[in-house]
C-alpha positions as a printed Julia matrix, in Angstrom:
171×3 Matrix{Float64}:
  34.75  -28.41  11.46
  31.72  -30.7   11.11
  29.93  -28.4   13.52
  31.74  -24.8   11.66
  29.93  -26.09   8.68
  26.5   -26.8   10.26
  26.73  -23.56  12.15
  27.9   -22.06   8.36
  24.77  -23.66   6.35
  22.22  -23.01   9.49
  22.56  -18.96   8.9
  22.59  -19.61   5.17
  19.62  -21.31   5.69
  18.26  -18.54   7.6
  19.42  -15.54   5.47
  17.84  -16.74   2.56
  14.29  -17.76   4.84
  14.62  -13.52   6.01
  15.42  -11.94   2.34
  12.27  -13.76   0.96
   9.78  -12.49   3.69
   6.97  -10.96   2.81
   7.67   -8.24   5.77
  10.49   -6.57   3.53
   9.29   -3.66   0.59
  11.36   -1.61  -1.93
   8.54    0.46  -3.11
   4.94    2.09  -2.27
   3.45   -0.32  -4.03
   4.82   -3.48  -2.43
   4.31   -1.17   0.9
   0.79   -1.66   0.26
   0.4    -4.41  -0.75
   2.03   -6.02   2.58
  -0.57   -3.65   4.33
  -3.27   -5.33   2.65
  -2.14   -8.3    2.99
  -1.6    -7.99   6.94
  -5.35   -6.95   6.85
  -6.51   -9.85   4.77
  -8.09   -7.45   2.81
  -9.13   -8.64  -0.79
  -9.41   -5.05  -2.46
  -7.31   -2.84  -4.22
  -5.53   -0.36  -1.71
  -5.23    3.19  -2.4
  -2.07    5.29  -1.74
  -2.95    8.43   0.4
   0.27    9.29   1.48
   3.72    8.8    3.61
   4.54   10.64   6.88
   8.49    9.94   7.16
   9.86   10.62  10.79
  13.47    9.64  10.91
  13.56    6.28  10.06
  10.31    5.44  10.31
   7.88    5.95   7.46
   3.68    5.77   7.69
   1.75    4.7    4.85
  -1.34    5.42   4.66
  -4.11    3.82   2.51
  -7.87    3.09   1.98
  -9.86    0.64  -0.17
 -12.69    0.05  -0.88
 -15.49    1.0   -3.55
 -17.74    3.96  -1.96
 -17.7     6.24   0.87
 -20.06    3.94   2.72
 -17.64    1.12   2.03
 -14.14    2.12   2.96
 -11.57    0.8    4.99
  -8.2     2.78   6.02
  -4.92    1.44   6.52
  -1.7     2.85   8.59
   1.39    0.89   8.01
   4.49    1.23   9.91
   8.05    0.56   8.72
  11.34    0.64   8.9
  13.66    2.3    6.54
  16.45    0.21   5.83
  18.02    2.24   3.2
  17.26    3.82   0.31
  13.71    1.87  -1.58
  14.12   -0.71   1.11
  11.25   -1.13   3.8
  10.48   -3.19   6.33
   7.57   -3.79   7.47
   7.24   -3.07  11.55
   3.0    -3.24  12.15
  -0.53   -1.59  11.32
  -1.59    0.91  13.27
  -5.65    1.18  14.3
  -6.82    4.61  13.65
  -9.0     6.17  15.54
 -12.52    7.66  13.71
 -13.69   11.17  15.08
 -16.15   12.24  12.2
 -17.55   10.98   8.72
 -14.3    10.3    6.74
 -11.97   11.36   9.64
  -9.47    9.64  11.61
  -6.94   10.2   14.12
  -3.91    8.34  15.83
  -1.07    9.38  18.01
   2.25    8.41  16.98
   6.1     9.19  17.24
   5.4    12.1   19.6
   2.21   13.9   17.11
  -1.23   13.4   16.16
  -1.91   11.88  12.63
  -4.81   13.24  11.05
  -6.43   11.59   7.75
  -9.46   13.27   6.28
 -11.15   11.5    2.98
 -14.27   13.42   3.84
 -14.97   16.08   0.35
 -17.2    18.92   2.34
 -13.87   19.46   5.0
 -11.83   22.98   3.43
  -9.71   23.21   6.6
  -8.32   22.39   9.97
  -8.29   24.31  13.43
  -5.8    22.87  15.7
  -6.37   24.23  18.67
  -3.88   23.84  21.54
  -3.94   25.09  25.2
  -0.78   24.07  27.3
  -1.48   24.1   30.98
  -0.22   27.91  31.98
   0.44   29.0   28.65
  -1.99   31.0   26.31
  -4.47   28.74  24.18
  -3.32   29.2   20.2
  -5.21   27.87  17.05
  -3.25   26.22  13.96
  -5.36   26.59  10.54
  -4.34   24.05   7.85
  -6.19   23.84   4.69
  -7.16   21.34   3.43
  -6.57   20.98  -1.2
  -7.07   17.38  -1.69
  -9.22   14.56  -0.9
  -7.15   12.11   0.62
  -5.39   14.69   3.16
  -3.13   13.39   5.8
  -1.22   15.6    8.33
   1.14   15.15  11.28
   1.42   17.69  13.47
   3.96   17.36  16.12
   3.53   17.7   19.94
   6.63   16.75  20.77
   7.65   20.28  22.21
   4.27   20.69  23.92
   3.68   19.3   27.73
   0.22   19.3   29.38
  -1.85   20.22  26.84
  -5.76   19.86  25.32
  -5.92   19.97  22.25
  -9.19   20.05  19.53
  -9.38   19.65  16.06
 -12.08   21.23  13.96
 -12.79   19.89  10.7
 -14.72   23.08   8.44
 -16.21   23.22   5.63
 -15.88   26.21   2.92
 -18.06   28.53   4.96
 -15.89   27.94   8.42
 -18.97   25.51   9.77
 -17.73   23.15  11.61
 -18.4    19.55  10.42
 -19.0    16.62  12.57
C-alpha cells in the first residue's frame, strides 16, 4: 500500500511540473513568448504568420528595431487541442537574400520575405523527366510567408526568383 501511495504522489507531482512548464501555449502571443525565451532574445517579437500542416503549427516571427537589426524565428508546435499548443523546437531559417529566408519543413518549402521591394515570387520547378513549370505568387503584404508543398514532386530542381514591381529580379 505504501508503494502505491508513493507512486500516486510521484505521478501527481510530475503532472504538476509538466502542466507548469513553459513548453505549452494557449495562443499566438504565448507561442511567440516561448520562442523569444528559447532564443534568448530580449526584444519584442512581432508575429508574421503561421503555417499549419496536420497537427503541427509553425509560428514565424521577427524581432528588432530596424531592417538592419532584425532576427527571424520559426517555432514548431504540436497542436494538442483547440487553443493548446506544445512547443517542440525552433527551426533555423536560411537567408537567401536581403530579408528573404527559406527552410524545408514537413515535405515543403517555407518562404519568408520581409523585403518591401519584393512584389512577387516565381517558383520554377524542373522535375526530372517532366517539363519545367512556373508558379507565380503575388506579395501584397510584408512580412509575407508562404508554404510550397513539394510532397508530390520527386527528383526535382527548384528555383525561387523574387521580383520587384517591374519584374526585375531582387537578390
